[in-house]
Short mmCIF file of C-alpha atoms and ligand atoms in Angstrom, two decimals:
data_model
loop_
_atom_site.label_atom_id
_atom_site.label_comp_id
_atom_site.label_asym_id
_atom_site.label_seq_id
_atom_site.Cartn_x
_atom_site.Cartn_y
_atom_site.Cartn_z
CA UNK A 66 24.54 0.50 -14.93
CA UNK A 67 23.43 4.24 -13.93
CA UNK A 68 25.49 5.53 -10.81
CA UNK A 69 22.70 7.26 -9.57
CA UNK A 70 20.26 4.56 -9.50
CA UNK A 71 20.77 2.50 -5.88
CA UNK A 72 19.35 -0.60 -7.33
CA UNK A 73 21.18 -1.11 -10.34
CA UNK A 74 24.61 0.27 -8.65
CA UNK A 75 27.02 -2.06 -6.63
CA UNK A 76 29.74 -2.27 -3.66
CA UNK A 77 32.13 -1.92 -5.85
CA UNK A 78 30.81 1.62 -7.18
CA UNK A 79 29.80 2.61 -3.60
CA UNK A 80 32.27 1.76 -1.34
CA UNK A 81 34.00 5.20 -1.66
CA UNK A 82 31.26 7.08 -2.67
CA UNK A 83 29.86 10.17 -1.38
CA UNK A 84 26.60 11.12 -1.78
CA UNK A 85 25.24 14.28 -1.43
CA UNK A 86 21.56 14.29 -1.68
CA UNK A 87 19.11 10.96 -1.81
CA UNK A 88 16.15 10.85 -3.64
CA UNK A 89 13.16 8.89 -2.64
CA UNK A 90 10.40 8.57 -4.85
CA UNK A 91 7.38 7.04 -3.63
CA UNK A 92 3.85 6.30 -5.32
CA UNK A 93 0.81 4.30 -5.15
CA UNK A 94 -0.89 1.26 -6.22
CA UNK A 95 -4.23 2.65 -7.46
CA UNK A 96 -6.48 1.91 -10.17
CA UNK A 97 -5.93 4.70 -13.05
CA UNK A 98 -9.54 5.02 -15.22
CA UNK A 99 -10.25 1.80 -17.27
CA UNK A 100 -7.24 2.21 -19.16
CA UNK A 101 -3.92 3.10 -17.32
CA UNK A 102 -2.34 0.34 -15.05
CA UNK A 103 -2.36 0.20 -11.31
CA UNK A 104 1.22 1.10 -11.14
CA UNK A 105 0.80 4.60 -12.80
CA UNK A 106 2.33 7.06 -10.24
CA UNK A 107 5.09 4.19 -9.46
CA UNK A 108 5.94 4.45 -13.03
CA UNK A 109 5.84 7.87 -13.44
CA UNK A 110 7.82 8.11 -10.04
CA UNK A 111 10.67 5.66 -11.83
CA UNK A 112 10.93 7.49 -15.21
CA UNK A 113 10.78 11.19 -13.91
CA UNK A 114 12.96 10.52 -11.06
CA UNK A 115 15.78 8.68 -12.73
CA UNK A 116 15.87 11.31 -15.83
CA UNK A 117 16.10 14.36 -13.49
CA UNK A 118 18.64 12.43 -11.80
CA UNK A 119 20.46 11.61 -14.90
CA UNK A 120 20.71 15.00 -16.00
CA UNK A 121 21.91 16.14 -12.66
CA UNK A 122 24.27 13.87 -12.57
CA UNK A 123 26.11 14.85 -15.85
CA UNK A 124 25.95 18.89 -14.47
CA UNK A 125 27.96 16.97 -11.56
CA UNK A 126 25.68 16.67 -8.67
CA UNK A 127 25.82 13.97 -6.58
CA UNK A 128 22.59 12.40 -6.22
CA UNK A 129 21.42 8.64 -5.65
CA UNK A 130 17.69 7.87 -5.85
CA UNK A 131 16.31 5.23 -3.73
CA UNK A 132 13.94 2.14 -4.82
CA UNK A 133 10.79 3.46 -5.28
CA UNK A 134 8.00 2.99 -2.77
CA UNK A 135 5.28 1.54 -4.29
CA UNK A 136 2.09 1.56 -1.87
CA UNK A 137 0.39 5.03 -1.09
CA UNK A 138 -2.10 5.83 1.10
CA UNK A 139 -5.37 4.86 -0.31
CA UNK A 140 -7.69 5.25 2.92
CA UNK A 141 -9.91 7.18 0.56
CA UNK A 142 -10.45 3.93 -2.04
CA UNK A 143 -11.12 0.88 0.22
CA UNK A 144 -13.90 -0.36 -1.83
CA UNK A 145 -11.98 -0.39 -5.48
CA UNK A 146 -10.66 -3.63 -5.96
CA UNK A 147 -6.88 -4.45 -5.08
CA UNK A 148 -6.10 -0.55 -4.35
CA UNK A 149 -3.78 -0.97 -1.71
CA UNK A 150 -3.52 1.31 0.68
CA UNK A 151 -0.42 2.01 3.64
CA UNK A 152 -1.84 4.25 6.61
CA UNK A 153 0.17 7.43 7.24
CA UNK A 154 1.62 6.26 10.92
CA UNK A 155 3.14 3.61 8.39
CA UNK A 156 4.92 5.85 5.98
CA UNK A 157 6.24 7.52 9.60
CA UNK A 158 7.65 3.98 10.25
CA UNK A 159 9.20 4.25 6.45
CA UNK A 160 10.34 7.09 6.58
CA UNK A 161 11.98 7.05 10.19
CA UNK A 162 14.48 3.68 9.62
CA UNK A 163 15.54 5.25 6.03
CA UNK A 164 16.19 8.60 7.49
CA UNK A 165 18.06 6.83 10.65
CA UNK A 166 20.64 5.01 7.89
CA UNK A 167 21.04 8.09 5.64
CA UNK A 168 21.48 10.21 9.08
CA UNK A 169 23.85 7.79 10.28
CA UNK A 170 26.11 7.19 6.75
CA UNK A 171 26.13 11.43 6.36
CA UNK A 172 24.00 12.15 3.44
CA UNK A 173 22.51 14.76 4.81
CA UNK A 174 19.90 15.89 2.71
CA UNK A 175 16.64 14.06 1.34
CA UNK A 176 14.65 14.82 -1.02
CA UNK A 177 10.82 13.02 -0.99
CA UNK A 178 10.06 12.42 -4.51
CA UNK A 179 5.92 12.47 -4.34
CA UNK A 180 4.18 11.27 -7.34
CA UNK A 181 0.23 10.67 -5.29
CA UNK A 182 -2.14 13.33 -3.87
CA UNK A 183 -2.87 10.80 -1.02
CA UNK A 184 0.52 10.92 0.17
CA UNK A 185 0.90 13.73 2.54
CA UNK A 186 4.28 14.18 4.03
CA UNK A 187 4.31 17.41 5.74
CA UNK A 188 3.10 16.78 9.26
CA UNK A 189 5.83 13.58 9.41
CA UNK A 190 8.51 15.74 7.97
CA UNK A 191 8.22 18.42 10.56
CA UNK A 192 7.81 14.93 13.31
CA UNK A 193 11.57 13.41 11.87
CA UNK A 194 12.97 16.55 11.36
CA UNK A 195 13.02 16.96 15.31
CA UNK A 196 13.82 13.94 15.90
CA UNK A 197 16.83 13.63 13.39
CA UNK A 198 17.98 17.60 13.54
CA UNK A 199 21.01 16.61 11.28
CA UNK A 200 19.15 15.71 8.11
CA UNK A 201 17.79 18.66 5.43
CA UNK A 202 14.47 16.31 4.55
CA UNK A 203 11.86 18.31 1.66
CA UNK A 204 8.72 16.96 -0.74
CA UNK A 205 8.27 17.62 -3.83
CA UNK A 206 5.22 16.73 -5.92
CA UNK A 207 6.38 16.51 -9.77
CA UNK A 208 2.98 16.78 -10.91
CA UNK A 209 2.63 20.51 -9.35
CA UNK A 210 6.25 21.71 -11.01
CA UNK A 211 4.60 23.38 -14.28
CA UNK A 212 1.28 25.51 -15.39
CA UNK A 213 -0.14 21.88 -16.53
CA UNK A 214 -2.43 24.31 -18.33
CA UNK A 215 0.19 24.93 -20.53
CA UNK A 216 0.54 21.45 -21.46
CA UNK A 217 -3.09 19.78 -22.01
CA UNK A 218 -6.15 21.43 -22.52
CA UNK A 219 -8.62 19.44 -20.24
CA UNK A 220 -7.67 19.67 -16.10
CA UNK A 221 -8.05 17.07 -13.67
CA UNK A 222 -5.80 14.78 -10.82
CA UNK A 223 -6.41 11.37 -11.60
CA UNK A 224 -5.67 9.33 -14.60
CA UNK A 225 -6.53 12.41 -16.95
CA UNK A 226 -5.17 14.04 -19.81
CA UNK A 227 -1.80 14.61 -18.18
CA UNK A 228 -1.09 11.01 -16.87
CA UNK A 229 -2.50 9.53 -19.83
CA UNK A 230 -0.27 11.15 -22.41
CA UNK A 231 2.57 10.72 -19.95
CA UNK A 232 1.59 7.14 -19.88
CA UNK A 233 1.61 6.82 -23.29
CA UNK A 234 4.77 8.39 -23.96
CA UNK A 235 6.79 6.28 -21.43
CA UNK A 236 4.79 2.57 -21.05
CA UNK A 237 2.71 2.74 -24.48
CA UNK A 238 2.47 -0.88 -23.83
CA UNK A 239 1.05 -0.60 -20.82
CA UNK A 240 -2.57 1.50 -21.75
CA UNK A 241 -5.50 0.39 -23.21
CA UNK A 242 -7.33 1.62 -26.40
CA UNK A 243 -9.14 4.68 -26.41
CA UNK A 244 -12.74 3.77 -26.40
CA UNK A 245 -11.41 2.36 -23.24
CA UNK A 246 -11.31 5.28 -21.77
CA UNK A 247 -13.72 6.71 -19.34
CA UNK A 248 -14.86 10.29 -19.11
CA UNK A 249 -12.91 10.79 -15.51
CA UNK A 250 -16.03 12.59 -14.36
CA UNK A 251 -15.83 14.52 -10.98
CA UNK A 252 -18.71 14.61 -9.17
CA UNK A 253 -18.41 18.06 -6.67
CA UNK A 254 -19.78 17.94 -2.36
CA UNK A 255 -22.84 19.48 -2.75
CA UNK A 256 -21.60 22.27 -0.05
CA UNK A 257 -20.18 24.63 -2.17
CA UNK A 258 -17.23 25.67 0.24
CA UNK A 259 -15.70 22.17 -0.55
CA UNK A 260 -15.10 23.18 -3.80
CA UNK A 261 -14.12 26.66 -2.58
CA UNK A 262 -10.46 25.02 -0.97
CA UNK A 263 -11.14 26.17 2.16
CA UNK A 264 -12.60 23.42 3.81
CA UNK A 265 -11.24 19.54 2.99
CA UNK A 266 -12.12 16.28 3.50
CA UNK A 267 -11.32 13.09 1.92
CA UNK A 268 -12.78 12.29 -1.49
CA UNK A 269 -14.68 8.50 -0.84
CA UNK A 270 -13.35 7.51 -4.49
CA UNK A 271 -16.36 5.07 -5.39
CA UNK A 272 -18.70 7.91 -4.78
CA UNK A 273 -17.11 10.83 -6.83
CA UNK A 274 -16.26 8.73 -10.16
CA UNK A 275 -17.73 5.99 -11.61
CA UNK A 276 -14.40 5.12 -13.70
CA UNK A 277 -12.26 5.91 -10.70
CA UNK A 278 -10.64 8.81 -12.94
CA UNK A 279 -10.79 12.24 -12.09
CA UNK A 280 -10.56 14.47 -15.27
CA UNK A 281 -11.27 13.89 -19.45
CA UNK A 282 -8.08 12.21 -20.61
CA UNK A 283 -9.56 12.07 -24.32
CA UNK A 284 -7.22 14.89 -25.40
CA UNK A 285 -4.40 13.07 -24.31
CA UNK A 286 -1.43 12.55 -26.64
CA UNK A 287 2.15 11.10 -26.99
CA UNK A 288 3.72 14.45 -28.12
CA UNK A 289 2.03 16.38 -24.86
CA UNK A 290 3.62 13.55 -22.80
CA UNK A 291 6.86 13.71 -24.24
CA UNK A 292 7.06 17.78 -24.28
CA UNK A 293 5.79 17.79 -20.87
CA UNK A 294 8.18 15.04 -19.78
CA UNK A 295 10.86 16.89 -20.89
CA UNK A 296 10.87 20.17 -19.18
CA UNK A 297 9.48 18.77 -16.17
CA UNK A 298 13.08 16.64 -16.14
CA UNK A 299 14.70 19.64 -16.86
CA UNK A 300 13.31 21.70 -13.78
CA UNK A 301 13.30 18.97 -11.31
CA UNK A 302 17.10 18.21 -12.06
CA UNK A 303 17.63 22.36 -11.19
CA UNK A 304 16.36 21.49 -8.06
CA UNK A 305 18.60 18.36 -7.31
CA UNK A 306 21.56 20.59 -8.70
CA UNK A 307 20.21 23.70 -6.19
CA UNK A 308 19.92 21.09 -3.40
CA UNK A 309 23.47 19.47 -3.76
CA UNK A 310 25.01 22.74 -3.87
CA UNK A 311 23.02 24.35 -0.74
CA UNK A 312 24.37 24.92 2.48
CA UNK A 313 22.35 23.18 4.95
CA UNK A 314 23.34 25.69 7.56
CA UNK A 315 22.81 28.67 5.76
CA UNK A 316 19.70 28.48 3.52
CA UNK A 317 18.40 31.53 3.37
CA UNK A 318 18.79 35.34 2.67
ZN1 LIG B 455 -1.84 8.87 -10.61
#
């Protein structure tokens, strides 16, 4: 039984506990390629959440990390079988009752633990954060913590070299052989500002990649998963440490 894991913690352990900061990690139910499974960011969520914590949690911070959410928004990937997708105004709803318990019980300060690109929490933070002035609520997106560059040698956001040796290091069991794999080939918006940054708008999945992926995972290994595992635990569980020790009221200089 970890402490600092809500769902395998009990009454027992809680009833005079004080919590500091929560942790919500929240993901997706997406296809991944051919050859990752549909609960890739959820996983990846779990095991990168729950280590950080861990690690935290023996430097003395007192953090709890929620149950995972496992639907993302998807609005993007209606026509790929069994993607499941929750609308924004839904993750408001979420959001809003678990903020109203932690708001009421005094933990104070939230962290969003983001492991999809679809998930955009920004414009609903600044919406609860009015609403609930009390509460400290931030997002953080795991995958943007390091230089992945330094880490694997092809780039991409979707079920590429990154996730793929990540899944292999942590739910081997779980990915398919490698001439399973497809190429995760992007193809760009033929306006060229698009792929300048400057203007957005949503990628229609089925029509950008014909394996749903989005970068070459053929590079992928178990060694770049576990390195990159490992000192992306290791920064994140700064953070929870930085976040348990800050003073809500007096955050800046
Ligand atoms: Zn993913």
């Amino acid at each position: 039984m970890r402490p600092y894991i809500l769902t395998e913690t009990n009454w027992d352990a809680l009833r005079n506990e004080n919590f500091e900061l929560a942790i919500l990690p929240w993901g997706a139910t997406e296809a991944h390629n051919f050859h990752l499974p549909y609960s890739t960011d959820n996983i990846q969520a779990d095991l990168i959440a729950a280590e950080s914590a861990r690690l935290a949690w023996d430097k003395g911070a007192k953090v709890i990390v929620l149950p995972t959410i496992p639907f993302g928004v998807n609005t993007g990937q209606r026509d790929i079988y069994l993607d499941i997708n929750i609308n924004p105004s839904t993750q408001f709803a979420i959001l809003s009752d678990i903020i109203e318990v932690l708001n009421h019980q005094k933990i104070y300060k939230l962290l969003i633990f983001n492991s999809h690109g679809g998930n955009d929490f920004k414009a609903i933070v600044r919406e609860l954060g009015l609403k609930y002035p009390k509460m400290f609520i931030c997002v953080s997106n795991w995958y943007q913590a390091l230089d992945r560059m330094e880490y694997f040698d092809n780039s991409g956001d979707h079920a590429e070299e990154m996730e793929t040796s990540l899944l292999l290091y942590l739910r081997p069991d779980l990915v398919l052989p490698i001439d399973k794999w497809g190429e995760g080939k992007e193809k760009k918006n033929k306006i060229k500002a698009f792929s300048e940054g400057w203007v957005w708008t949503e990628r229609k999945w089925t029509q950008i990649s014909e394996d749903t992926g989005i970068g070459n995972p053929k590079l992928a290994t178990i060694d770049k998963g576990a390195r990159y595992f490992h000192d992306v635990t290791i920064k994140i569980s700064k953070l929870l440490c930085d976040l348990c020790e800050a003073d809500i009221e007096n955050m800046h200089e």
